[in-house]
Amino acid sequence: MSSNKQVLKSIKTAIDKQNFDAAASEADDLIHNDNKNFMGDDAASCQNLVDKYDLFVKKHGSRSQQIHALDLLLPASPLYNLLEGRIPHPSQTYSRIIDAMELEEKAWINKEIGERRTRLGAKIDQVKLTVSRQAFAKFPLESLYQQMIGWSNDDEVRRSYEEKLFQRAYDTLVALSQEDKPSKRDEVLRMANGIVIIKHSFQPAWNVAVDWVDADKVEDWDAGILRDYIDLFPQSGLSKVLRGYLESDISPFGRDSDRSSTLSPEDSVAEDQVGQAERLILMVEGFEECTDSLLAHRMMAELYLHLEEFGNAVEVGERAENLCQTMSRKFDLHLQESSDSVNSNRATAMIYYQSPRYHPSAKELFSEILERKPTDTSSLMGTGMIFEEDEDFAQAVAFFEKAASREPDNLRISSELAWCRAMNQDLTLGLEELQNALSDILASKPVNLKMKSEVLYRIGYCMWHLDQSKSARKAKNGAYKFFIDSLQANPNYAPPYTMLGLYFEDYGKSKKRARTAFQKAFELSASEMEAAERLARSYADSAEWELVDLVAQRVIDSGKARPAPGSKKQAYSWPFAALGISQMNRQEYSKSIVSFQSALRISPSDYYSWVGLGESYHHAGRHIAATRAFSKAESLENKPAEEQLWFARYMLANVSREIGAFGDAICGYESVLAMKPNEFGVSVALLQTLAETAWSHLEKGMFGQAAETARKAFQTASQIAAVRSDVFNLWKSVGDACSVFGIISAEANSVDFEALVHLLRLGFQGEEFRTLADVDHLDGDNISLSANGTLTDSPSRSIQAADRCLQSAVLSYKRALHAASNNVHSHALSWYNLGWAEHQLFTFSTLHFGEQTRKKSHRFLKAAVRCFKRAIELEAGNSEFWNALGVVTTTLNPKIAQHSFIRSLHLNDRNAHTWTNLGTLYLLNEDIELANQAFTRGQSSDPDYAQAWLGQGLIALQYYHDRREARGLFEHAFSIAGSSSAFAKQRYTLSAFDHIRNTKSVLPSSPARLVEPLFALYQLQSQLPASLPFNHLTALFAERTDDYDVAIKALESVCSSIEQEYEATESVDSMSKFAQSKADLARALLAKGQYESAFEAAETSLDLSTEEDSNLMDQNDRRRWRLSAHLTAGLAHYHQASPGKAIPMFQSALQEADGDPDVVCLLAQVLWAQGKEEEKSLARDQLYSCVEEHPEHVGAATLLGVISVLDEDEEGKDAVQEELESLRFQDRLSSHDRAKVDRVLRAIKSASASIDEDSSEELRRLSEASKSVMLAPSQPQGWSAVATAASELDGCESESVHAAEQALVNALRAVPPRGDLNAEDLCESYSGTGRVGDSMVGIMVAPWSRDGWEALHEGIGQ
């Protein structure tokens, strides 16, 4: 160590040289020197140096260096004894050091937090805690505070630093790690208690002393400390809570008499005036200001529990428990007693709050407490209360007995034990114990009125159920008296009101008083399920659905309807079902679905909930789900009696009707009527369904079933009208059923008009038919509907019957109009329906009757106009009404019609019907461009609306003459149109026949292409049985499909009708039609083999076409049917073995046909059949002339080739062969013509010896067949010929099999629709393979062909 002088000199030198580091190092040495070796008595020099060093550090050093320099002045410094009295007092030095260190600590903390918070994954709270812990270890402020307290002589300074010391220790405790907390916690608590003892007003210390107490009950606190807290901190939140609690009824400490005596009289009076409400407000206000005080939470929880504010008690209890956990973790406190107390109060509140929602949680809390304290009375009682609430009374009795053994004088426990025994089917013992409890309650002072009310009610309940006789329950001095006494003790106790409601409703016969009692009970407590259910039923009976909704929703919100999992308490589905019914009445079907589903989760076998769910699904449009719900309701095991199931079946029938399952709907309605025959609404629904079913069958083309269903509707309507006739839907359905026969006229003969007249007159009052009677002349008296015998034979009889059905429809709609006079919308709809009926009658009359009748039928059109106008007056915003008005005025006034259509489109521009009708109006007025635009808009609005496509087809046919385009449009329209559309069938069949007649590629041997038009014509016959043109067209199609019976029947009917028309008019047009029909009939009779009849019909046609007026006929048509008649007559003679008579006919036909090659071929065949050389020569000459004039006619060339082979005319064969070879290479040949040419060529080659005399006939046939394959490899005929020829040669079996297989492959590719191969050729290809299975398939394809049967015989023989 240097000498003192040297040290001083070194410090002085370093200061003079401004060398701070050297001066600090020397000063540090001085501090650590032993005082006895330092400087002797040179105090003045030492002081001077210290002062100089202090100034130097202040000027040049940092804050930490300044703190270090001040260490020279502290009592622990070696210089202190030498300089004592010359330097500041240590308290001043410590104050300077503390101020500097506090600033230094604050700066360091801010700097470290700023640096560390930006690190990856850093959390600001954790960073602050870590930095604080390090700062508390780095800066020893706590020891400095203690030194300051020890050296200071000023009490106020000491108190301030004691506060700082406590706060420093508290903050350090928070920042310390968990293992370092216990010792610091004890130190903080000791300091806090010391501050409390001296009653220093430092609130954080008082908060610690008060809140860190671990006690089971509030009474374990020192009341003096609590009151001192209030005095010291009157404005703090905890003081407000303490003040309110200590002055409340639940305070275990009572009022402070000493403190009250110190108050002035005015303050004492003011304090006494603070009531319970004011105390509660004060405590709530204070509690909001001290959210971190455990004691405040406990006091508030107890207060809320006392006030039965169970929701607030649960909430505050949860917060208190969280606070306990936080304090235990933050300060390492052991607060088990406090936690148990908090959880006990919280669990008790959970028992009653939204019971039984929180029962499992409450039971778990009580169980945890009982594990530590098996004899804890509050937990035993609380657990018993849970079991009591869950209606597990046996378990509740066990727990209450344990609690009673601990506190036998507890009235609450004894009363609850008695009640649970009573509810556990021991009413007698329970009643006795309840009466004892009542005596104890009355003996206590003051009397607990709430408990008294409960016990009185329970006694009454036991008496009510012990003697269930009517006289006992009705007695005023029995249970009734106890219920009244219970309410007198506590008017806000709900259960007695429920029992009184039962008394008044079941025995007192006072529905009004019962309803009032139930309302009061439910108003006081949503737990009164019996009162709530009866109240809801009462509201439902009076259709007060809003109140039903209110009651059900409150019960659901209370949680009583659905108990906790594992609870034995009964669940209630009726609140959800009642809510669903209320929601259905408000048309909130999505909500009602959820409600009924909730009800069914509780009661899966509840029939009425299933019905309600199905009804909700039905109204929501979810028909499949509705069907399943109703079916489930019917399949329940515990469903109601059979006669009570009718509503579910009725609703299921409604759903089936909605989804178009009319058969199921009808069966459902009929089954309901079997149980409830007088249920009028079901009968009407059945009638409506029958009418809808008839129209559905009509659209599907099931005309017979449609007529049968309509007749059944008449029978049902008669039964309904006999009971009640003033029903709109009744007469509308009758009108709809009558209209069905207006569309399928052929079925109208089956209507019993006598019964129909009787139906229309049921309940008739004389005014119903007068509507528009002055216009349409239909008043019910001028139609002889019952005179069935006056009708003529079919089809005119069918037309007349259909007309009368349409008149009946008009009368039915008039009755519907009269029945709907009180309903605006139904009234407008009735006018609308009547208008369409009048229009349908007008259209039918115009179409089927004579000119005079057609003129009279305009009255129906005028009536229709008036009907639609009236409908528009009632409901001008309905677009359909305007559209209908446009339809009926189209021919009367096109301007009004156009206005009506445009108005309809203004209301609904997406209506395809209106666009199409507007297009039709433009088409009738020859505005093609606008018509085409309107039809296009109709197609875009609804691509499946057939009439728009028909309109465009008419434009293409009539104005653009594009038959192909028109045919495509008509065919598409027919494919998408309903079967009731006669016009679509007419246009389609006409275009199909024109296409067949004008297209040579469509052969008569392809009937598959004619089936669909033929079916359309069959349906058209049912709709328009008297339509001669289409009956004639049906015969022509049937002839082309080889259905000659149908053709003959249709043509005979046509001839008969035309003959009657001719007899009435004697017009040339009728005679022309008759002659043509006779020619077609002759042709059909010829095909049927009735040769004599065929000749007679052909002769009649020829005779009529040669009369004087024949020149007035259309000459092209006359030439055609005369040609047909001559050919038919000639063939008839030929088949009757009279070729001589046939030849003149063919010659005449040849003249009519102007040398037609087909006629020439027929004439040549007949001449050849004569067998005489002269006729044969004439036949050859005719054929040679035909070939010269028509070199491309295959029939003439092949026929000439056959004749040359038969005559063995080598020269002729060569000429014909050359001609056929040239035809063979033409691409225009069809497969049938090519096959015909190949067969004739093979015959010529086979019969000719000049080709190759050395080769065999088999080889020549194989060679010729091979040429056919080379020319047409995709056709089966050539391959079949190769197979046949190869099978005749030795060693060519495999080649024959391969050729036959290839022929079958080609044949399958050439059948319709990919080709025009007929059934006979396909059968031949199947037969050629030699397999038995293929031969059987060939037979199935063409059972009339010999090829298949011969192949099967050969295969079986092998």
Coordinates of N, CA and C in Angstrom, one line a residue, residues 892-1061:
L892 N -111.1 -11.2 -81.6 CA -112.1 -10.2 -81.5 C -111.5 -8.8 -81.7
N893 N -110.5 -8.5 -81.0 CA -109.9 -7.2 -81.1 C -108.4 -7.3 -80.9
P894 N -107.6 -7.4 -82.0 CA -106.1 -7.6 -81.8 C -105.4 -6.5 -81.0
K895 N -105.9 -5.3 -81.0 CA -105.3 -4.2 -80.3 C -105.5 -4.4 -78.8
I896 N -106.7 -4.8 -78.4 CA -106.9 -5.1 -77.0 C -106.1 -6.3 -76.5
A897 N -106.0 -7.3 -77.4 CA -105.2 -8.5 -77.1 C -103.7 -8.1 -76.9
Q898 N -103.2 -7.3 -77.8 CA -101.8 -6.9 -77.7 C -101.6 -6.1 -76.4
H899 N -102.5 -5.2 -76.1 CA -102.4 -4.4 -74.8 C -102.4 -5.3 -73.6
S900 N -103.3 -6.3 -73.6 CA -103.4 -7.3 -72.5 C -102.1 -8.1 -72.3
F901 N -101.5 -8.5 -73.5 CA -100.3 -9.3 -73.4 C -99.2 -8.5 -72.8
I902 N -99.1 -7.2 -73.3 CA -98.0 -6.4 -72.9 C -98.1 -6.0 -71.4
R903 N -99.4 -5.8 -71.0 CA -99.6 -5.6 -69.6 C -99.2 -6.8 -68.7
S904 N -99.5 -7.9 -69.2 CA -99.2 -9.1 -68.5 C -97.6 -9.3 -68.4
L905 N -97.0 -9.0 -69.5 CA -95.5 -9.0 -69.5 C -94.9 -7.9 -68.6
H906 N -95.6 -6.8 -68.5 CA -95.1 -5.8 -67.6 C -95.1 -6.3 -66.1
L907 N -96.1 -7.1 -65.8 CA -96.2 -7.6 -64.4 C -95.3 -8.8 -64.2
N908 N -95.0 -9.6 -65.3 CA -94.2 -10.7 -65.2 C -93.6 -11.0 -66.6
D909 N -92.4 -10.5 -66.8 CA -91.8 -10.6 -68.1 C -91.1 -12.0 -68.3
R910 N -91.2 -12.9 -67.3 CA -90.6 -14.2 -67.4 C -91.6 -15.3 -67.7
N911 N -92.8 -14.9 -68.1 CA -93.9 -15.8 -68.4 C -93.8 -16.3 -69.9
A912 N -93.4 -17.6 -70.1 CA -93.3 -18.1 -71.4 C -94.7 -18.2 -72.1
H913 N -95.7 -18.5 -71.3 CA -97.1 -18.6 -71.9 C -97.5 -17.2 -72.6
T914 N -97.2 -16.1 -71.9 CA -97.6 -14.8 -72.4 C -96.8 -14.5 -73.7
W915 N -95.5 -14.7 -73.6 CA -94.7 -14.4 -74.8 C -95.2 -15.3 -76.0
T916 N -95.5 -16.5 -75.8 CA -95.9 -17.4 -76.9 C -97.3 -16.9 -77.4
N917 N -98.2 -16.5 -76.5 CA -99.5 -16.0 -77.0 C -99.3 -14.7 -77.7
L918 N -98.4 -13.9 -77.3 CA -98.1 -12.6 -78.0 C -97.6 -12.9 -79.4
G919 N -96.7 -13.9 -79.5 CA -96.1 -14.4 -80.8 C -97.2 -14.9 -81.7
T920 N -98.2 -15.6 -81.1 CA -99.3 -16.1 -81.9 C -100.1 -15.0 -82.5
L921 N -100.4 -14.0 -81.6 CA -101.1 -12.8 -82.1 C -100.4 -12.1 -83.3
Y922 N -99.1 -12.0 -83.2 CA -98.3 -11.4 -84.3 C -98.4 -12.3 -85.5
L923 N -98.3 -13.6 -85.3 CA -98.3 -14.5 -86.4 C -99.7 -14.5 -87.2
L924 N -100.8 -14.4 -86.4 CA -102.1 -14.3 -87.0 C -102.2 -13.0 -87.8
N925 N -101.5 -12.0 -87.4 CA -101.6 -10.7 -88.1 C -100.4 -10.6 -89.1
E926 N -99.7 -11.7 -89.3 CA -98.6 -11.8 -90.4 C -97.5 -10.8 -90.1
D927 N -97.2 -10.5 -88.8 CA -96.0 -9.8 -88.5 C -94.9 -10.8 -88.1
I928 N -94.2 -11.4 -89.0 CA -93.4 -12.5 -88.8 C -92.2 -12.2 -87.9
E929 N -91.6 -11.0 -88.1 CA -90.4 -10.7 -87.3 C -90.7 -10.6 -85.8
L930 N -91.8 -9.9 -85.5 CA -92.2 -9.7 -84.1 C -92.6 -11.1 -83.5
A931 N -93.3 -11.9 -84.4 CA -93.7 -13.2 -83.9 C -92.5 -14.1 -83.5
N932 N -91.5 -14.0 -84.4 CA -90.3 -14.8 -84.2 C -89.6 -14.4 -82.9
Q933 N -89.5 -13.1 -82.7 CA -88.9 -12.5 -81.5 C -89.7 -13.0 -80.2
A934 N -91.0 -12.9 -80.3 CA -91.8 -13.3 -79.1 C -91.6 -14.8 -78.8
F935 N -91.7 -15.6 -79.9 CA -91.5 -17.0 -79.6 C -90.1 -17.3 -79.1
T936 N -89.1 -16.6 -79.5 CA -87.7 -16.8 -79.0 C -87.7 -16.4 -77.5
R937 N -88.3 -15.3 -77.2 CA -88.4 -14.9 -75.7 C -89.1 -16.0 -74.9
G938 N -90.1 -16.5 -75.5 CA -90.8 -17.6 -74.8 C -89.9 -18.8 -74.5
Q939 N -89.1 -19.2 -75.6 CA -88.2 -20.3 -75.4 C -87.2 -20.0 -74.4
S940 N -86.6 -18.8 -74.3 CA -85.6 -18.5 -73.3 C -86.2 -18.4 -71.9
S941 N -87.4 -18.0 -71.8 CA -88.1 -18.0 -70.5 C -88.3 -19.4 -70.0
D942 N -88.8 -20.3 -70.8 CA -89.0 -21.6 -70.4 C -88.8 -22.5 -71.6
P943 N -87.6 -23.1 -71.7 CA -87.2 -24.0 -72.8 C -88.1 -25.2 -72.9
D944 N -88.8 -25.6 -71.9 CA -89.7 -26.8 -71.9 C -91.1 -26.5 -72.3
Y945 N -91.4 -25.2 -72.7 CA -92.8 -24.9 -73.1 C -92.9 -25.2 -74.6
A946 N -93.7 -26.2 -74.9 CA -93.8 -26.7 -76.3 C -94.4 -25.7 -77.2
Q947 N -95.4 -24.9 -76.8 CA -96.1 -24.0 -77.7 C -95.2 -23.0 -78.4
A948 N -94.1 -22.5 -77.7 CA -93.2 -21.6 -78.3 C -92.4 -22.2 -79.5
W949 N -92.1 -23.5 -79.3 CA -91.4 -24.2 -80.4 C -92.4 -24.5 -81.6
L950 N -93.6 -24.8 -81.3 CA -94.6 -24.9 -82.3 C -94.8 -23.7 -83.1
G951 N -94.8 -22.5 -82.4 CA -94.9 -21.2 -83.1 C -93.8 -21.0 -84.1
Q952 N -92.6 -21.3 -83.7 CA -91.4 -21.1 -84.6 C -91.5 -22.2 -85.7
G953 N -92.0 -23.3 -85.4 CA -92.2 -24.3 -86.5 C -93.1 -23.9 -87.5
L954 N -94.2 -23.2 -87.1 CA -95.2 -22.7 -88.1 C -94.6 -21.6 -89.0
I955 N -93.8 -20.7 -88.3 CA -93.1 -19.7 -89.1 C -92.2 -20.3 -90.2
A956 N -91.4 -21.3 -89.7 CA -90.5 -22.0 -90.7 C -91.2 -22.7 -91.8
L957 N -92.4 -23.2 -91.5 CA -93.1 -24.0 -92.5 C -93.9 -23.0 -93.5
Q958 N -94.6 -22.1 -92.9 CA -95.5 -21.3 -93.8 C -94.8 -20.1 -94.5
Y959 N -93.8 -19.6 -93.8 CA -93.2 -18.3 -94.4 C -91.8 -18.5 -94.9
Y960 N -91.1 -19.5 -94.4 CA -89.7 -19.7 -94.9 C -89.7 -21.0 -95.7
H961 N -90.8 -21.8 -95.7 CA -90.9 -23.0 -96.5 C -89.7 -24.0 -96.2
D962 N -89.3 -24.0 -95.0 CA -88.2 -24.9 -94.6 C -88.8 -26.1 -93.9
R963 N -89.1 -27.1 -94.7 CA -89.8 -28.2 -94.1 C -88.9 -29.0 -93.1
R964 N -87.7 -29.0 -93.4 CA -86.7 -29.8 -92.5 C -86.6 -29.1 -91.2
E965 N -86.5 -27.8 -91.2 CA -86.4 -27.0 -89.9 C -87.7 -27.1 -89.2
A966 N -88.8 -27.0 -89.9 CA -90.1 -27.1 -89.3 C -90.3 -28.5 -88.6
R967 N -89.9 -29.5 -89.4 CA -90.1 -30.9 -88.8 C -89.3 -31.0 -87.5
G968 N -88.1 -30.5 -87.5 CA -87.3 -30.6 -86.3 C -87.9 -29.9 -85.1
L969 N -88.5 -28.7 -85.4 CA -89.1 -27.9 -84.3 C -90.4 -28.6 -83.8
F970 N -91.2 -29.2 -84.8 CA -92.4 -29.9 -84.4 C -92.1 -31.1 -83.6
E971 N -91.0 -31.8 -84.0 CA -90.7 -33.0 -83.3 C -90.2 -32.7 -81.9
H972 N -89.4 -31.7 -81.7 CA -88.9 -31.3 -80.4 C -90.1 -30.8 -79.5
A973 N -91.0 -30.1 -80.1 CA -92.2 -29.6 -79.4 C -93.0 -30.8 -78.9
F974 N -93.2 -31.8 -79.8 CA -93.9 -33.0 -79.4 C -93.3 -33.7 -78.2
S975 N -91.9 -33.8 -78.3 CA -91.2 -34.5 -77.3 C -91.3 -33.9 -75.9
I976 N -91.5 -32.6 -75.8 CA -91.5 -31.9 -74.5 C -92.9 -31.5 -74.1
A977 N -93.9 -31.7 -75.0 CA -95.3 -31.3 -74.7 C -96.0 -32.4 -73.9
G978 N -96.9 -32.0 -73.1 CA -97.8 -32.9 -72.4 C -98.7 -33.6 -73.3
S979 N -99.3 -34.7 -72.9 CA -100.1 -35.5 -73.8 C -101.5 -34.8 -74.0
S980 N -101.8 -33.8 -73.3 CA -103.1 -33.0 -73.5 C -103.0 -32.1 -74.7
S981 N -101.8 -31.8 -75.2 CA -101.6 -30.9 -76.3 C -101.9 -31.6 -77.6
A982 N -103.1 -31.3 -78.1 CA -103.5 -31.9 -79.4 C -102.8 -31.3 -80.6
F983 N -102.6 -30.0 -80.5 CA -102.0 -29.3 -81.6 C -100.5 -29.8 -81.9
A984 N -99.8 -30.1 -80.8 CA -98.4 -30.6 -80.9 C -98.5 -31.9 -81.7
K985 N -99.4 -32.8 -81.3 CA -99.5 -34.1 -82.0 C -99.9 -33.9 -83.5
Q986 N -100.8 -32.9 -83.7 CA -101.2 -32.7 -85.1 C -100.0 -32.3 -86.0
R987 N -99.3 -31.3 -85.5 CA -98.2 -30.8 -86.3 C -97.1 -31.8 -86.5
Y988 N -96.9 -32.5 -85.4 CA -95.8 -33.5 -85.5 C -96.1 -34.6 -86.4
T989 N -97.3 -35.2 -86.3 CA -97.7 -36.3 -87.2 C -97.8 -35.9 -88.7
L990 N -98.3 -34.7 -88.9 CA -98.3 -34.2 -90.3 C -96.9 -34.0 -90.9
S991 N -96.0 -33.4 -90.1 CA -94.7 -33.2 -90.6 C -94.0 -34.6 -90.8
A992 N -94.2 -35.5 -89.9 CA -93.6 -36.9 -90.0 C -94.1 -37.6 -91.3
F993 N -95.4 -37.5 -91.5 CA -96.0 -38.1 -92.7 C -95.5 -37.5 -94.0
D994 N -95.4 -36.2 -94.0 CA -94.9 -35.5 -95.2 C -93.4 -35.9 -95.5
H995 N -92.6 -36.0 -94.4 CA -91.3 -36.4 -94.5 C -91.1 -37.9 -95.1
I996 N -92.0 -38.7 -94.6 CA -92.0 -40.1 -95.0 C -92.4 -40.2 -96.5
R997 N -93.4 -39.5 -96.8 CA -93.9 -39.5 -98.2 C -92.9 -38.9 -99.2
N998 N -92.2 -37.9 -98.8 CA -91.3 -37.2 -99.7 C -89.9 -37.7 -99.7
T999 N -89.5 -38.6 -98.8 CA -88.1 -39.0 -98.7 C -88.1 -40.5 -99.1
K1000 N -87.4 -40.7 -100.1 CA -87.3 -42.1 -100.7 C -86.5 -43.0 -99.8
S1001 N -85.6 -42.4 -99.0 CA -84.7 -43.3 -98.2 C -85.4 -44.0 -97.0
V1002 N -86.5 -43.4 -96.7 CA -87.3 -44.0 -95.6 C -88.2 -45.0 -96.2
L1003 N -88.0 -46.3 -96.0 CA -88.7 -47.4 -96.6 C -89.9 -47.8 -95.8
P1004 N -90.9 -48.3 -96.4 CA -92.0 -48.8 -95.7 C -91.7 -50.0 -94.8
S1005 N -90.6 -50.6 -95.1 CA -90.2 -51.8 -94.3 C -89.4 -51.4 -93.0
S1006 N -89.5 -50.1 -92.6 CA -88.8 -49.6 -91.4 C -89.9 -49.1 -90.5
P1007 N -90.7 -49.9 -89.9 CA -91.8 -49.4 -89.1 C -91.4 -48.8 -87.8
A1008 N -90.2 -49.0 -87.3 CA -89.8 -48.4 -86.0 C -89.9 -46.9 -86.0
R1009 N -89.6 -46.3 -87.2 CA -89.7 -44.9 -87.3 C -91.1 -44.3 -87.3
L1010 N -92.1 -45.2 -87.4 CA -93.4 -44.8 -87.5 C -94.2 -45.0 -86.3
V1011 N -93.6 -45.7 -85.3 CA -94.3 -46.0 -84.1 C -94.7 -44.8 -83.3
E1012 N -93.8 -43.9 -83.1 CA -94.1 -42.7 -82.3 C -95.2 -41.8 -82.9
P1013 N -95.1 -41.5 -84.2 CA -96.2 -40.8 -84.8 C -97.6 -41.5 -84.7
L1014 N -97.5 -42.8 -84.8 CA -98.7 -43.6 -84.7 C -99.3 -43.6 -83.3
F1015 N -98.5 -43.6 -82.3 CA -99.0 -43.5 -80.9 C -99.6 -42.1 -80.7
A1016 N -98.9 -41.1 -81.2 CA -99.5 -39.8 -81.1 C -100.9 -39.7 -81.8
L1017 N -101.0 -40.4 -82.9 CA -102.3 -40.3 -83.6 C -103.4 -41.1 -82.8
Y1018 N -103.0 -42.2 -82.1 CA -103.9 -43.0 -81.3 C -104.4 -42.1 -80.2
Q1019 N -103.5 -41.3 -79.5 CA -104.0 -40.4 -78.5 C -104.9 -39.3 -79.1
L1020 N -104.5 -38.9 -80.2 CA -105.3 -37.8 -80.9 C -106.7 -38.3 -81.2
Q1021 N -106.9 -39.6 -81.5 CA -108.2 -40.1 -81.7 C -109.0 -40.1 -80.4
S1022 N -108.4 -40.2 -79.3 CA -109.1 -40.1 -78.0 C -109.5 -38.7 -77.7
Q1023 N -108.7 -37.8 -78.2 CA -109.0 -36.3 -77.9 C -109.9 -35.8 -79.0
L1024 N -109.7 -36.2 -80.2 CA -110.5 -35.7 -81.3 C -111.1 -36.8 -82.1
P1025 N -112.1 -37.5 -81.6 CA -112.5 -38.8 -82.2 C -113.2 -38.5 -83.6
A1026 N -113.7 -37.3 -83.8 CA -114.4 -37.0 -85.0 C -113.6 -36.2 -86.0
S1027 N -112.3 -36.2 -85.8 CA -111.4 -35.5 -86.7 C -111.0 -36.4 -87.9
L1028 N -111.8 -36.2 -89.0 CA -111.6 -37.1 -90.1 C -110.2 -37.1 -90.7
P1029 N -109.6 -35.9 -90.9 CA -108.2 -35.9 -91.5 C -107.2 -36.7 -90.7
F1030 N -107.3 -36.6 -89.4 CA -106.3 -37.3 -88.6 C -106.7 -38.8 -88.3
N1031 N -107.9 -39.1 -88.4 CA -108.3 -40.5 -88.5 C -107.8 -41.2 -89.7
H1032 N -107.9 -40.4 -90.8 CA -107.4 -40.9 -92.1 C -105.9 -41.1 -92.1
L1033 N -105.2 -40.1 -91.4 CA -103.8 -40.2 -91.3 C -103.4 -41.3 -90.4
T1034 N -104.1 -41.6 -89.4 CA -103.9 -42.8 -88.5 C -103.9 -44.1 -89.4
A1035 N -104.8 -44.2 -90.3 CA -104.9 -45.4 -91.1 C -103.7 -45.5 -92.0
L1036 N -103.2 -44.3 -92.6 CA -102.1 -44.4 -93.5 C -100.8 -44.8 -92.7
F1037 N -100.7 -44.3 -91.4 CA -99.5 -44.7 -90.6 C -99.6 -46.2 -90.3
A1038 N -100.9 -46.6 -89.9 CA -101.1 -48.0 -89.5 C -100.8 -49.0 -90.7
E1039 N -101.1 -48.5 -91.9 CA -100.8 -49.3 -93.1 C -99.4 -49.5 -93.3
R1040 N -98.6 -48.4 -93.0 CA -97.1 -48.5 -93.2 C -96.5 -49.3 -92.1
T1041 N -97.2 -49.6 -91.0 CA -96.6 -50.5 -90.0 C -97.2 -51.8 -90.0
D1042 N -97.9 -52.1 -91.1 CA -98.5 -53.5 -91.4 C -99.6 -53.8 -90.4
D1043 N -100.2 -52.7 -89.7 CA -101.3 -52.9 -88.8 C -102.6 -52.7 -89.6
Y1044 N -103.0 -53.7 -90.4 CA -104.1 -53.4 -91.4 C -105.4 -53.4 -90.7
D1045 N -105.6 -54.1 -89.6 CA -106.9 -54.1 -88.9 C -107.2 -52.7 -88.5
V1046 N -106.2 -52.0 -87.9 CA -106.5 -50.7 -87.4 C -106.7 -49.8 -88.6
A1047 N -106.0 -50.0 -89.7 CA -106.2 -49.1 -90.8 C -107.6 -49.3 -91.4
I1048 N -108.0 -50.6 -91.5 CA -109.3 -50.8 -92.1 C -110.4 -50.2 -91.2
K1049 N -110.3 -50.4 -89.9 CA -111.3 -49.9 -89.0 C -111.4 -48.3 -89.1
A1050 N -110.2 -47.7 -89.1 CA -110.2 -46.2 -89.2 C -110.8 -45.8 -90.5
L1051 N -110.4 -46.4 -91.6 CA -110.9 -46.0 -92.9 C -112.4 -46.2 -93.1
E1052 N -112.9 -47.3 -92.5 CA -114.3 -47.6 -92.6 C -115.1 -46.5 -91.8
S1053 N -114.5 -46.1 -90.7 CA -115.2 -45.0 -89.9 C -115.1 -43.7 -90.7
V1054 N -114.0 -43.4 -91.3 CA -113.8 -42.2 -92.1 C -114.8 -42.2 -93.2
C1055 N -114.9 -43.3 -93.9 CA -115.8 -43.4 -95.1 C -117.3 -43.3 -94.6
S1056 N -117.6 -43.8 -93.5 CA -119.0 -43.7 -93.0 C -119.3 -42.2 -92.7
S1057 N -118.4 -41.5 -92.0 CA -118.6 -40.1 -91.6 C -118.7 -39.3 -92.9
I1058 N -117.8 -39.5 -93.9 CA -117.8 -38.7 -95.1 C -119.1 -39.0 -95.9
E1059 N -119.5 -40.2 -95.9 CA -120.8 -40.5 -96.6 C -122.0 -39.8 -96.0
Q1060 N -122.0 -39.7 -94.6 CA -123.1 -39.0 -94.0 C -123.0 -37.5 -94.4
E1061 N -121.7 -37.0 -94.4 CA -121.5 -35.6 -94.8 C -122.0 -35.4 -96.2

